[in-house]
Coordinates of C-alpha atoms in Angstrom, one line a residue:
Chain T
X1476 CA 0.0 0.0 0.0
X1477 CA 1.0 3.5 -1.1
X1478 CA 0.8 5.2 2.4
X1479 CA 2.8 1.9 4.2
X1480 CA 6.5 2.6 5.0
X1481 CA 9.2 0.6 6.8
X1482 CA 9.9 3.8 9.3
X1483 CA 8.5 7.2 9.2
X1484 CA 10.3 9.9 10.4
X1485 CA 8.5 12.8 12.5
X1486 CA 11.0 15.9 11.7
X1487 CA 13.4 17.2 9.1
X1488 CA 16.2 18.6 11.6
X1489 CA 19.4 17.2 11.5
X1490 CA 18.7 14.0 13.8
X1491 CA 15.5 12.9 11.2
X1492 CA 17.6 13.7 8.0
X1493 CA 20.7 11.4 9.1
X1494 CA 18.0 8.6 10.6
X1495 CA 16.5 8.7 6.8
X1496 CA 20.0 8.7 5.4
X1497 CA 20.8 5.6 7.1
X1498 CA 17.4 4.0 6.6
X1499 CA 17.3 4.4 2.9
X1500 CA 20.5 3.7 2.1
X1501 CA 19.6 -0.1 2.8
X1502 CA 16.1 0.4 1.1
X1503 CA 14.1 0.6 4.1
X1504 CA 10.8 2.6 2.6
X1505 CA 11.0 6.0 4.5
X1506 CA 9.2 9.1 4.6
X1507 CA 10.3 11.9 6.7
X1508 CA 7.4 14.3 7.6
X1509 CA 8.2 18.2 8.3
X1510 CA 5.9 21.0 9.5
X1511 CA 8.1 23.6 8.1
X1512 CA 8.5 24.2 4.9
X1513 CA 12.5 24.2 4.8
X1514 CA 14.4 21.5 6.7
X1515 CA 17.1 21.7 9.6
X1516 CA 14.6 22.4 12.8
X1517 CA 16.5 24.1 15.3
X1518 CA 19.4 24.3 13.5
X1519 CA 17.9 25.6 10.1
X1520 CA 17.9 28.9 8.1
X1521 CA 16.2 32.1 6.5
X1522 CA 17.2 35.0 4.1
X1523 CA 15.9 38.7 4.7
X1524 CA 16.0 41.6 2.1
X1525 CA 18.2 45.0 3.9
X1526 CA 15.7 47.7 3.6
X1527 CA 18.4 50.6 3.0
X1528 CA 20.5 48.2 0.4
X1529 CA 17.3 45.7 -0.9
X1530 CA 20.0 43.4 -0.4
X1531 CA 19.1 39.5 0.2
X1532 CA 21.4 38.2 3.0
X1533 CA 21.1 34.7 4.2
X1534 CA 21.0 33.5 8.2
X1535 CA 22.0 30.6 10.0
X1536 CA 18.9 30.7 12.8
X1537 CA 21.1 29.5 15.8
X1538 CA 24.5 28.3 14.3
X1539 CA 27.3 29.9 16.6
X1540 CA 29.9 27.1 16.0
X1541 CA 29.9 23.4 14.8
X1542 CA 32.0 21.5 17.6
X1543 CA 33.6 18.6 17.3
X1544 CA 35.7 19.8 15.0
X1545 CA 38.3 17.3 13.5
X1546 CA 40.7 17.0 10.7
X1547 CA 40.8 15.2 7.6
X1548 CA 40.9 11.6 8.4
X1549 CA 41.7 12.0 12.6
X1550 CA 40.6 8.7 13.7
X1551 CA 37.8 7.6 15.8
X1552 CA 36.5 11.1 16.0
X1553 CA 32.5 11.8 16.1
X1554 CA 33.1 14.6 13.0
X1555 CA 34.7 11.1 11.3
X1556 CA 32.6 8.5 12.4
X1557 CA 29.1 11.0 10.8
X1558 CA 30.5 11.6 7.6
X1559 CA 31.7 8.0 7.1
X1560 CA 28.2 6.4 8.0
X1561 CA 26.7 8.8 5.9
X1562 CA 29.3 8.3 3.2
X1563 CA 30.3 12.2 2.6
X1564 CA 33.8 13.4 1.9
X1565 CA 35.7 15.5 4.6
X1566 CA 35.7 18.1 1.8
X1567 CA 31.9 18.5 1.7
X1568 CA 31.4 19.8 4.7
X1569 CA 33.9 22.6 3.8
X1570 CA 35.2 23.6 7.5
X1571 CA 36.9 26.6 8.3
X1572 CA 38.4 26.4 11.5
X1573 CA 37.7 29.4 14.6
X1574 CA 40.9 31.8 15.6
X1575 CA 40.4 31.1 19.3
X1576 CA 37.1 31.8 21.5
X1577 CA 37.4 33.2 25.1
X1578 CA 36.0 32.7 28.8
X1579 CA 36.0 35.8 30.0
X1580 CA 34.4 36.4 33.9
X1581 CA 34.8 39.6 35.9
X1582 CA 38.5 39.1 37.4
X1583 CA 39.8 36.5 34.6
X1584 CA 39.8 35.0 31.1
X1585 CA 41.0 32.3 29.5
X1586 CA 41.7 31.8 25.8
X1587 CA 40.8 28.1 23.9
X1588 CA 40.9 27.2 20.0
X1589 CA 41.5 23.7 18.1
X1590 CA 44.5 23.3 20.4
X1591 CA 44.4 22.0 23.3
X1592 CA 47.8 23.1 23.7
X1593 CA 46.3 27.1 23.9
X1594 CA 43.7 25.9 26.8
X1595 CA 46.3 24.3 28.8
X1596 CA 48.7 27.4 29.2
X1597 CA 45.8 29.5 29.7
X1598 CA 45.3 27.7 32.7
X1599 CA 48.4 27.6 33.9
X1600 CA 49.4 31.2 33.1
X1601 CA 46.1 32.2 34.9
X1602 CA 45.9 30.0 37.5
X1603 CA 49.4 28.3 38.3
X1604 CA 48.4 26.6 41.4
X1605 CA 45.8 24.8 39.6
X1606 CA 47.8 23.5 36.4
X1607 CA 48.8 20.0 38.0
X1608 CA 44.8 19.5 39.2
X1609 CA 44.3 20.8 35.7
X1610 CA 46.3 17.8 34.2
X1611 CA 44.6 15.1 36.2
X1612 CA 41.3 16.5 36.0
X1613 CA 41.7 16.6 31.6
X1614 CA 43.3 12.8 32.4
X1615 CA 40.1 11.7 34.5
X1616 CA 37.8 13.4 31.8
X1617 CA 39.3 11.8 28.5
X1618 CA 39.5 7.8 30.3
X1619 CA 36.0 8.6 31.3
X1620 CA 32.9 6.5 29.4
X1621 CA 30.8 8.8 28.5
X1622 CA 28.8 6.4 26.1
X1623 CA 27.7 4.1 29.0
X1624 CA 23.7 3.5 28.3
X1625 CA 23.1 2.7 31.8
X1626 CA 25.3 5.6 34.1
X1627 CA 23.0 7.4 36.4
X1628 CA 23.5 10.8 36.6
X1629 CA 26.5 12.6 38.4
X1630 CA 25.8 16.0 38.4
X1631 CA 29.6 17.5 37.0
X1632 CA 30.1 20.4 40.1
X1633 CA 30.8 17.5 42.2
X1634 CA 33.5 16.4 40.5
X1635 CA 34.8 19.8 39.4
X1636 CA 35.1 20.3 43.6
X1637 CA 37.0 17.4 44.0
X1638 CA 39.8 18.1 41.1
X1639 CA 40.1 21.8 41.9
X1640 CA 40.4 24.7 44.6
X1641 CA 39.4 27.8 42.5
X1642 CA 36.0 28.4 42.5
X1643 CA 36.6 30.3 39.6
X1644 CA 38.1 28.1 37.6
X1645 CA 35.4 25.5 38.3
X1646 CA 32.8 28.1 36.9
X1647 CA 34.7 29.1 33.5
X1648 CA 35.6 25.3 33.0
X1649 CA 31.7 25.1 33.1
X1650 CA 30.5 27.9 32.0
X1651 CA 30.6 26.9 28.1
X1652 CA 29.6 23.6 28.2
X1653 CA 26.5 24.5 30.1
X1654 CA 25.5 27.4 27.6
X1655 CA 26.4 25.2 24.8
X1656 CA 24.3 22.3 25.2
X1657 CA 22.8 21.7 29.1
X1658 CA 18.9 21.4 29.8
X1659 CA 19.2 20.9 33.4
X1660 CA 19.8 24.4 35.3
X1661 CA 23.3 24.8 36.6
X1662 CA 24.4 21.8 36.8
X1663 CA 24.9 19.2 34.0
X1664 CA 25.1 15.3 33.8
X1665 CA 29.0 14.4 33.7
X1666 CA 28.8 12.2 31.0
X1667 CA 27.3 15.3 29.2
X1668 CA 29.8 17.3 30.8
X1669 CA 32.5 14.9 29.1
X1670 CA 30.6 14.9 25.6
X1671 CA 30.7 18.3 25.8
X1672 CA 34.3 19.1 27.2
X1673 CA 35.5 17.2 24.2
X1674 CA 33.7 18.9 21.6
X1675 CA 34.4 22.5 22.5
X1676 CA 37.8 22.1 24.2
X1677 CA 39.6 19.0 23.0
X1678 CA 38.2 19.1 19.4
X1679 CA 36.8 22.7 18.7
X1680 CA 35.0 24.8 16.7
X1681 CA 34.2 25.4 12.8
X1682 CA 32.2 26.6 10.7
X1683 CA 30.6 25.2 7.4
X1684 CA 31.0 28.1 4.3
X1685 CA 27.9 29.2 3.6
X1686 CA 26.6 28.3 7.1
X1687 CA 24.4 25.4 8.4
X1688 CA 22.2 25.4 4.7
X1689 CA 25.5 23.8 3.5
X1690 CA 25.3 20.9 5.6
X1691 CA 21.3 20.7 5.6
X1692 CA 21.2 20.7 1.8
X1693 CA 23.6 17.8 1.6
X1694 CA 21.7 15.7 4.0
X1695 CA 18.5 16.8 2.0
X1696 CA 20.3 15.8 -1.6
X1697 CA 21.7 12.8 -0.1
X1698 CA 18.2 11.4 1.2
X1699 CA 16.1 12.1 -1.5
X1700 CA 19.2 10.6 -4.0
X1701 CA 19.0 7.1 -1.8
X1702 CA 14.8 7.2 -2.8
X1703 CA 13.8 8.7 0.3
X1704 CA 10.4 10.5 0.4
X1705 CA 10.6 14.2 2.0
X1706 CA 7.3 15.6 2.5
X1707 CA 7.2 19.5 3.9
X1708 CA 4.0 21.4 5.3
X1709 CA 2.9 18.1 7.3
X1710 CA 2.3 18.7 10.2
X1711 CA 1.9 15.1 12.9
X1712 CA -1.6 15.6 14.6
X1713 CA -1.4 12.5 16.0
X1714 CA 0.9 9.9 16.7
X1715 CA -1.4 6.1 16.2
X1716 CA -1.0 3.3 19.1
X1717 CA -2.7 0.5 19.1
X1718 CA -4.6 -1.0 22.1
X1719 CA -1.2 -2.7 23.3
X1720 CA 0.9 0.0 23.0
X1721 CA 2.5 -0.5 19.6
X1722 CA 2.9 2.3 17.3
X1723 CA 1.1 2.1 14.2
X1724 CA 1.2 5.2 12.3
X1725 CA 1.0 8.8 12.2
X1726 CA -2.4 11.3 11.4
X1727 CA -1.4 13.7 9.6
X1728 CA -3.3 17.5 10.5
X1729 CA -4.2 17.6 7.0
X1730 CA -6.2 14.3 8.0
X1731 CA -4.6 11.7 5.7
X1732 CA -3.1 8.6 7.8
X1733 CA 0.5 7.1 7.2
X1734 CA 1.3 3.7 8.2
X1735 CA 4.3 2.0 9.9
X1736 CA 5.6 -0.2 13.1
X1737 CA 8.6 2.3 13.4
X1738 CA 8.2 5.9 14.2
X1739 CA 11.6 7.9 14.7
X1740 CA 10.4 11.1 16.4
X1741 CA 12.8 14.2 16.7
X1742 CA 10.3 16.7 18.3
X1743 CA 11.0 15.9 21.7
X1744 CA 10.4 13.4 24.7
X1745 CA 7.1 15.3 26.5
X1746 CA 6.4 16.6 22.8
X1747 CA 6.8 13.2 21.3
X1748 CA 4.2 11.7 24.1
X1749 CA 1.6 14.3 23.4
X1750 CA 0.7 13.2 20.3
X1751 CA 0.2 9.7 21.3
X1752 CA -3.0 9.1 22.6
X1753 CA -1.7 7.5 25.9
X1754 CA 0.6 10.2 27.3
X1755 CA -0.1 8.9 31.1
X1756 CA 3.7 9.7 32.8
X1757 CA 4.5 13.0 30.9
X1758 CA 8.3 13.4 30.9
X1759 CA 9.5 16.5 32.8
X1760 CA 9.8 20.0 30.4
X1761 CA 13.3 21.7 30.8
X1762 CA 13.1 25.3 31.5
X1763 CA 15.7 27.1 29.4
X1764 CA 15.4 29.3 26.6
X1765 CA 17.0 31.8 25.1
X1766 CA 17.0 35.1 23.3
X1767 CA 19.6 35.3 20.0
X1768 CA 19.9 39.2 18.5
X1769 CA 21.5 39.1 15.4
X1770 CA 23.2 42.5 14.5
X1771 CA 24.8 42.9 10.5
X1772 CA 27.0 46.1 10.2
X1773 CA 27.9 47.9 7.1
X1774 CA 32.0 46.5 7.6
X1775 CA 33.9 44.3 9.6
X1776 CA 36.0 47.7 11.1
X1777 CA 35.3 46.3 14.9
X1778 CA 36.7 42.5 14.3
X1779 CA 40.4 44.4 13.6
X1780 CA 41.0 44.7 17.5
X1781 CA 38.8 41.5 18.0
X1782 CA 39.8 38.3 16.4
X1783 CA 38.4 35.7 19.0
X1784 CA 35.5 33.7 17.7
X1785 CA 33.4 33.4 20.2
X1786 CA 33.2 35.1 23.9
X1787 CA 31.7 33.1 26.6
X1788 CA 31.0 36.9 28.9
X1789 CA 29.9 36.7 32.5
X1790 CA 30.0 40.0 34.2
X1791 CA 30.5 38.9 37.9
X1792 CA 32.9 35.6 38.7
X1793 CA 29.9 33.3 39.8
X1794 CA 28.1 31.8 36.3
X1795 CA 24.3 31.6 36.5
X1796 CA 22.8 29.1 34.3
X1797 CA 19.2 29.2 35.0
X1798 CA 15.7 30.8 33.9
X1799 CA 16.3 34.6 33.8
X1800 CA 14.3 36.1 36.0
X1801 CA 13.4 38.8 33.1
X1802 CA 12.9 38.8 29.8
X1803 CA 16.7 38.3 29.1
X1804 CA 19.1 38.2 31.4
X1805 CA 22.1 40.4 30.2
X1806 CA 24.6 39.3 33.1
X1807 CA 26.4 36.7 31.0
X1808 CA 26.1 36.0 27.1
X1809 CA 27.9 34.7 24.1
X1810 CA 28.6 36.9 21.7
X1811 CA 29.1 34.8 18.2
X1812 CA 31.7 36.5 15.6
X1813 CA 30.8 34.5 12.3
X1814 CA 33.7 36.5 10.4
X1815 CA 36.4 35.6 12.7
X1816 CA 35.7 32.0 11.2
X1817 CA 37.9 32.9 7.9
X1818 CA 39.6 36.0 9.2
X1819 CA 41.2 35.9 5.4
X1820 CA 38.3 37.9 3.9
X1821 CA 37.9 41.4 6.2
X1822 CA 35.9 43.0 3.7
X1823 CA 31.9 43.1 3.5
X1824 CA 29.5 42.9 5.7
X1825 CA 30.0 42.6 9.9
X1826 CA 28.1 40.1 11.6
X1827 CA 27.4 39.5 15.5
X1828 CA 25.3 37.0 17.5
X1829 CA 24.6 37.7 20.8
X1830 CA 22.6 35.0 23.2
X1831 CA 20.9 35.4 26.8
X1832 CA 19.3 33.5 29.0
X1833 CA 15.5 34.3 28.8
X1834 CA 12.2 32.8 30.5
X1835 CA 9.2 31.4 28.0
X1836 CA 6.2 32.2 30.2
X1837 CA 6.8 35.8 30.2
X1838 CA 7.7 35.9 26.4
X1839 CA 4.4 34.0 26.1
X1840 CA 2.4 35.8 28.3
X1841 CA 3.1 39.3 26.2
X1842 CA 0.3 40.6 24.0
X1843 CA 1.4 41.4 20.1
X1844 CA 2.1 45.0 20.6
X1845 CA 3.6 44.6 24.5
X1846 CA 5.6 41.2 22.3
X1847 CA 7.5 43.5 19.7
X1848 CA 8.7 46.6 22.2
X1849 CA 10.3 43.9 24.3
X1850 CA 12.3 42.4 21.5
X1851 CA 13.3 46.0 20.4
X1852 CA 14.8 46.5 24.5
X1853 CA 16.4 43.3 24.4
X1854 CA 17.9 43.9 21.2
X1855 CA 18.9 47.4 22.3
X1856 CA 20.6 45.9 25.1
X1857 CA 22.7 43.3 22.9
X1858 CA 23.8 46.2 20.6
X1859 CA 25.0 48.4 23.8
X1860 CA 26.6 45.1 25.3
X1861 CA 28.2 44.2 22.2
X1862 CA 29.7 48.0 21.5
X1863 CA 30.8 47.4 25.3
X1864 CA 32.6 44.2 25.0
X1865 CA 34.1 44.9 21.2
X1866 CA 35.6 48.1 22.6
X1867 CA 33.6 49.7 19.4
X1868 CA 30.4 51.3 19.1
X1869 CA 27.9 49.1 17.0
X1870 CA 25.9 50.2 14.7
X1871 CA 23.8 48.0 13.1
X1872 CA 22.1 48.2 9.1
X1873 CA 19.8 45.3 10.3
X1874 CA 18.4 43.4 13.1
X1875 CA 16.9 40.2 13.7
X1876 CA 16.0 38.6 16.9
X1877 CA 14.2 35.1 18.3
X1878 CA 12.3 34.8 21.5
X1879 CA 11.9 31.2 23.1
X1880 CA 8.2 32.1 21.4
X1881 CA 10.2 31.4 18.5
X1882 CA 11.9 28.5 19.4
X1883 CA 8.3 27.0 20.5
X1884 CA 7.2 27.6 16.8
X1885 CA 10.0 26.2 14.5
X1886 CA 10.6 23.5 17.2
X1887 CA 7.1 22.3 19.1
X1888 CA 9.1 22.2 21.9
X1889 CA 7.1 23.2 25.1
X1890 CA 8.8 26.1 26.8
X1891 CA 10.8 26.9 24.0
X1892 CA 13.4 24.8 25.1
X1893 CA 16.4 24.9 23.0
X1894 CA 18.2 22.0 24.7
X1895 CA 14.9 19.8 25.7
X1896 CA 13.8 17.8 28.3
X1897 CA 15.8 17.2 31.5
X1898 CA 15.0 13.6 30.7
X1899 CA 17.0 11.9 28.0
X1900 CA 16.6 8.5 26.6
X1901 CA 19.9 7.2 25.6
X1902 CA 18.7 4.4 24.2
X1903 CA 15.8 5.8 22.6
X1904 CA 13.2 3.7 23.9
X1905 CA 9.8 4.7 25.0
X1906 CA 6.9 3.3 26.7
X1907 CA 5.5 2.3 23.2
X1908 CA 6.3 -0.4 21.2
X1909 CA 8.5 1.1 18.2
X1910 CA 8.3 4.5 19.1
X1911 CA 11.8 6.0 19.1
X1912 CA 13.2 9.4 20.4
X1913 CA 16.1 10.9 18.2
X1914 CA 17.5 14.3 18.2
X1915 CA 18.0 16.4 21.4
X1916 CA 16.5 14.1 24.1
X1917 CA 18.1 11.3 22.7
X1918 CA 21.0 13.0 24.4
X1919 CA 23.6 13.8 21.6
X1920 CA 23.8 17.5 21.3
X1921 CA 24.8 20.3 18.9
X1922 CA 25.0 19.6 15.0
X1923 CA 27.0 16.3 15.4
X1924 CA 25.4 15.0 18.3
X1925 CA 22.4 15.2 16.7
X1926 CA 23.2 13.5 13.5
X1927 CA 25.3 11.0 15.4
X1928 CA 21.6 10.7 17.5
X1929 CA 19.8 10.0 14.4
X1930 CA 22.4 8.0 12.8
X1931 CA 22.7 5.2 16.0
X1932 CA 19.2 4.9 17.0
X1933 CA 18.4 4.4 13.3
X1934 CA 21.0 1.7 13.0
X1935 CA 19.8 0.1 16.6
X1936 CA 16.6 0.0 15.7
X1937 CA 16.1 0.4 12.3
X1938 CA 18.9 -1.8 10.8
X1939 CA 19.9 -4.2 13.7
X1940 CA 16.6 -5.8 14.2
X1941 CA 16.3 -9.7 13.8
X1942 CA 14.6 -10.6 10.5
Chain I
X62 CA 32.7 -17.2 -6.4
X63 CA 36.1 -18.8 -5.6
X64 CA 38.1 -16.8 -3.0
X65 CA 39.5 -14.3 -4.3
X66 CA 36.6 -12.9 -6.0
X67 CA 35.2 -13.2 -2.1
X68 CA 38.3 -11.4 -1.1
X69 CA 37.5 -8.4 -3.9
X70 CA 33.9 -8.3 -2.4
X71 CA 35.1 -7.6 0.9
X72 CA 37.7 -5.1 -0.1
X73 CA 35.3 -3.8 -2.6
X74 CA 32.6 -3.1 0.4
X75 CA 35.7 -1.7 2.7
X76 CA 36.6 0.7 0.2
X77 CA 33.6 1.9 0.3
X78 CA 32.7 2.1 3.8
X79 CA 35.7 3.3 5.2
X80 CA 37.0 5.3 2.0
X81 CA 39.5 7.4 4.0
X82 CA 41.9 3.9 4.7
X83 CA 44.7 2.8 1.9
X84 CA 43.8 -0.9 1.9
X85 CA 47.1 -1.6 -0.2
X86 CA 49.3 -2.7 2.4
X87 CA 46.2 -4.4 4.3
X88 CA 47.3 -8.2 5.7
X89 CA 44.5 -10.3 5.1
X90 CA 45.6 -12.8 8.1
X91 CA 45.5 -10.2 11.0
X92 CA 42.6 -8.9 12.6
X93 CA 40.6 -5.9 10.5
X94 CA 40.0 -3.9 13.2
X95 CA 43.8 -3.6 14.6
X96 CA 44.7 -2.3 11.2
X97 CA 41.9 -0.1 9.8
X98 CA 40.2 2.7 12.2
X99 CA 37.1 0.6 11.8
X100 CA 34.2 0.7 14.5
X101 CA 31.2 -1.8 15.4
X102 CA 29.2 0.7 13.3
X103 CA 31.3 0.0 10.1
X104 CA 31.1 -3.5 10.6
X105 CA 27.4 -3.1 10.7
X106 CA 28.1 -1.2 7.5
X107 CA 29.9 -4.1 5.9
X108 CA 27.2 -6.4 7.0
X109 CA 24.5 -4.7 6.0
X110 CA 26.5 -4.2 2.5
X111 CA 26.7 -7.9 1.9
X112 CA 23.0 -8.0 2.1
X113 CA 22.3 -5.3 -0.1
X114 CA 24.4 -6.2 -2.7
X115 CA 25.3 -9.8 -2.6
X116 CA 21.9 -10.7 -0.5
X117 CA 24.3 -12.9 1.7
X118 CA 23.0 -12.3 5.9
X119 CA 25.5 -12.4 8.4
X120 CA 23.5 -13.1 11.7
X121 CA 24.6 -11.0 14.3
X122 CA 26.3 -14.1 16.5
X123 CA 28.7 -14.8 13.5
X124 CA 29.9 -11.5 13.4
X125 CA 33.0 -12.5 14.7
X126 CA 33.8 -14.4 11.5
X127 CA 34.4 -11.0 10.0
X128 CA 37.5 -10.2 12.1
X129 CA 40.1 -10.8 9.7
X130 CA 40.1 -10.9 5.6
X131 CA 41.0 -14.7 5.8
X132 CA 38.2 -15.6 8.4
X133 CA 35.4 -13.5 6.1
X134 CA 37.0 -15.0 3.1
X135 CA 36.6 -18.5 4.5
X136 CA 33.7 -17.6 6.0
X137 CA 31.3 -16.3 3.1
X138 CA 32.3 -18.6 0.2
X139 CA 30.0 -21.0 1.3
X140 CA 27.2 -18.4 1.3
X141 CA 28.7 -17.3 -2.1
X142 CA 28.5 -20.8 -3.7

């Protein structure tokens, strides 16, 4: 029957699109099923014109960095392991590497790039009591498991207290990996914590040319080459059970009815479980959002006296990872320097990307009118932060900016959550029979996480089963 | 298929799977693995390779035949024959 597939696919971000990679490449019949009507999710993309030039420029929505960066060939890498299960060359992804990025609190900074040489000096030029801690603590985090299924959850301060003295080393150590990739407030699982140290610190950051539409249109060519079916503007109403708790299909909200005994869903644990009809222990909704101005000036004039990256900023020495309080919370951000990818090319356009902490419910509570003067404050604020921190006053030819509103929107997620549920299923298994979670709350994060996610529960479950 | 056009199939899939390694200097009587920066997931890619294009199944408990060229050579003729 036409509308009978060997998997189906609820979401065309990066998890779904590697899933339906996998799938089809050993003829499995799959359909992937997006709301939107242009694929990557969280991690997807949009053009707007410049009023004052009627120039089209193209955005990344939330790309600051692809981590995990790796070079050609390096061995037993996750950048290597992804683009060999999904059979791509090293060149297609068409990395350019960052200068350096920077931790910088109120009474200290520390510089890190694709070295972990640079990290390690930093440390021990800034904190020389600490280096030997340093050393043993790096040594603990690299023999460390981190892809253990069944580890319960450490939460990482713990063991940060028990490598080092300085509080304030513990809290820059932290501070990225939490901003980068942590649902849980404050504190992080340390196998996350070790996922995570690896991909910013040990392996670094890169950038795709052309942004994160580079690597979405590959996964998109390379799908529909292997005779997958990618079908846009469908929206999942409904996610079909039957009375034992197997999954049978999807409804679709334009009413038609797809059938299959595998469903891999990328919209979220508590999301995923809403749509089937017995939801009865809803999985617990993580509460952090955040805001992300994006500011385009007419030249790159402020990147000559600043060449990092990426700046992890907190103003005081104690980093609050939490729900702000207010609409954005403009004590910390990361401030994302897209140009200082390729520092070759200092002509054209200046770009900046500023995130905060922000809170849903207040975002959401805001009437239309109330909705748009708030985004014009915050952005306000991220222009006069960013002419504070780049030593150069800002002046933007355009502005964009997304609210966890946003997020809700493009993502389903509830809250706006831009890292998901505090619960993760790392082995993708749910309460019903053939219902997987991939993406986010699978537990992989950032742009290789997430096709790693969609590429091993699709090859557990998908591929692996007895015949 | 006599054994070395087994042997040529298993290359042949390697190649392909892992297109990054020079199988040249490959020894086919020591294990895959300590040679080639292969992972369980590329051996599920080799296995699931066979099946696709040979439609020869490797059950998951024999997997170990595939540790070394020699042991998937002597290993898959049969299913070859």
């Amino acid at each position: 029957m036409a509308n009978n597939y060997d998997a189906i696919i609820v979401g065309a971000g990066m998890s779904g699109l590697a899933a339906g990679i996998r799938l089809a490449m050993f003829n499995k019949k799959v359909v992937i099923l997006e709301q939107h009507t242009i694929a990557g999710g969280l991690n997807s993309y949009y053009s707007r014109r410049i009023k004052s030039t009627k120039e089209i420029i193209h955005f990344d929505v939330g790309l600051h960095a692809l981590t995990n960066f790796a070079k050609r060939g390096e061995r037993g890498k996750p950048l290597t392991k992804l683009l060999k299960q999904l059979r791509f060359a090293y060149t297609d992804f068409n990395l350019k590497e960052q200068s350096h990025s920077v931790i910088k609190f109120a009474s200290a900074e520390l510089k890190f790039s694709n070295d972990f040489d640079l990290l390690r000096s930093e440390v021990a030029a800034v904190f020389p009591t600490e280096i030997d801690n340093f050393d043993k603590f790096v040594k603990h985090v690299l023999d460390y498991n981190e892809l253990d299924l069944s580890a319960s959850y450490i939460p990482s301060r713990s063991v940060l207290e028990k490598f080092f003295y300085e509080p304030l080393l513990r809290e820059m150590i932290i501070a990225p990996l939490l901003i980068y990739g942590s649902a849980w407030e404050n504190d992080m699982d340390f196998s996350q914590f070790v996922i995570m140290f690896k991909a910013l610190y040990c392996e670094g950051f890169s950038r795709p040319v052309g942004g994160v539409r580079t690597i979405i249109s590959l996964l998109e060519e390379r799908f529909i080459s292997l005779g997958g079916e990618l079908r846009y503007r469908s929206s999942v109403e409904n996610i079909l059970t039957t009375p034992n708790k197997k999954v049978a299909g999807v409804r679709l909200k334009k009413g038609e009815e797809l059938f299959s005994n595998k469903i891999f869903s990328s919209v979220g644990l508590p999301e995923t479980m809403s749509l089937t009809e017995n939801d009865d222990s809803p999985a617990d909704i993580g509460n952090l959002s955040f805001t992300e101005s994006i500011l385009v000036t007419k030249d790159k004039s402020f990147l000559k006296d600043n060449d990092a990256t990426i700046v992890f900023y907190n103003k005081s020495d104690e980093y609050l990872y939490q729900k702000s309080a207010s609409y954005a919370d403009l004590s910390s951000a990361v401030f994302c320097m897209p140009d200082n990818y390729d520092r070759d090319d200092l002509t054209g356009k200046g770009h900046i990307r500023v995130t905060n902490m922000a809170n849903f419910s207040l975002w959401d509570d805001l009437e239309r009118e109330d909705y748009l003067v708030e985004k014009n404050k915050i952005l306000a604020d991220a222009i006069e932060l960013s002419g504070n921190l780049l030593n150069h006053s800002i002046e933007p030819i355009f502005t964009d900016i997304f609210t966890p509103k946003t997020v809700k929107k493009y993502t389903r997620h509830f809250n706006g959550t831009v890292y998901g549920s505090t619960t993760k299923l790392k082995d993708g298994l749910t309460e019903v029979d053939g219902l997987y979670i991939i993406g986010t709350d699978q537990g992989f994060l950032g742009i290789v996480g997430a096709i790693l996610s969609g590429i091993s529960m699709a090859n557990l479950h998908g591929l692996m089963e007895v015949r | 298929m006599s054994t070395v056009d087994v042997k040529q199939v298993v290359l042949d899939i390697i190649a392909d799977v892992a297109p990054d390694e020079d199988l040249s200097t490959l020894k086919s009587s020591d294990a895959l693995r300590e040679q080639l920066d292969l992972d369980s997931m590329d051996f599920l890619d080799i296995v699931m390779e066979l099946r696709k294009r040979h439609k020869v199944e490797v059950p998951s408990e024999d997997y170990s035949h595939l540790a070394s060229l020699d042991s998937c050579v002597a290993y898959l003729t049969p299913k070859f024959a």
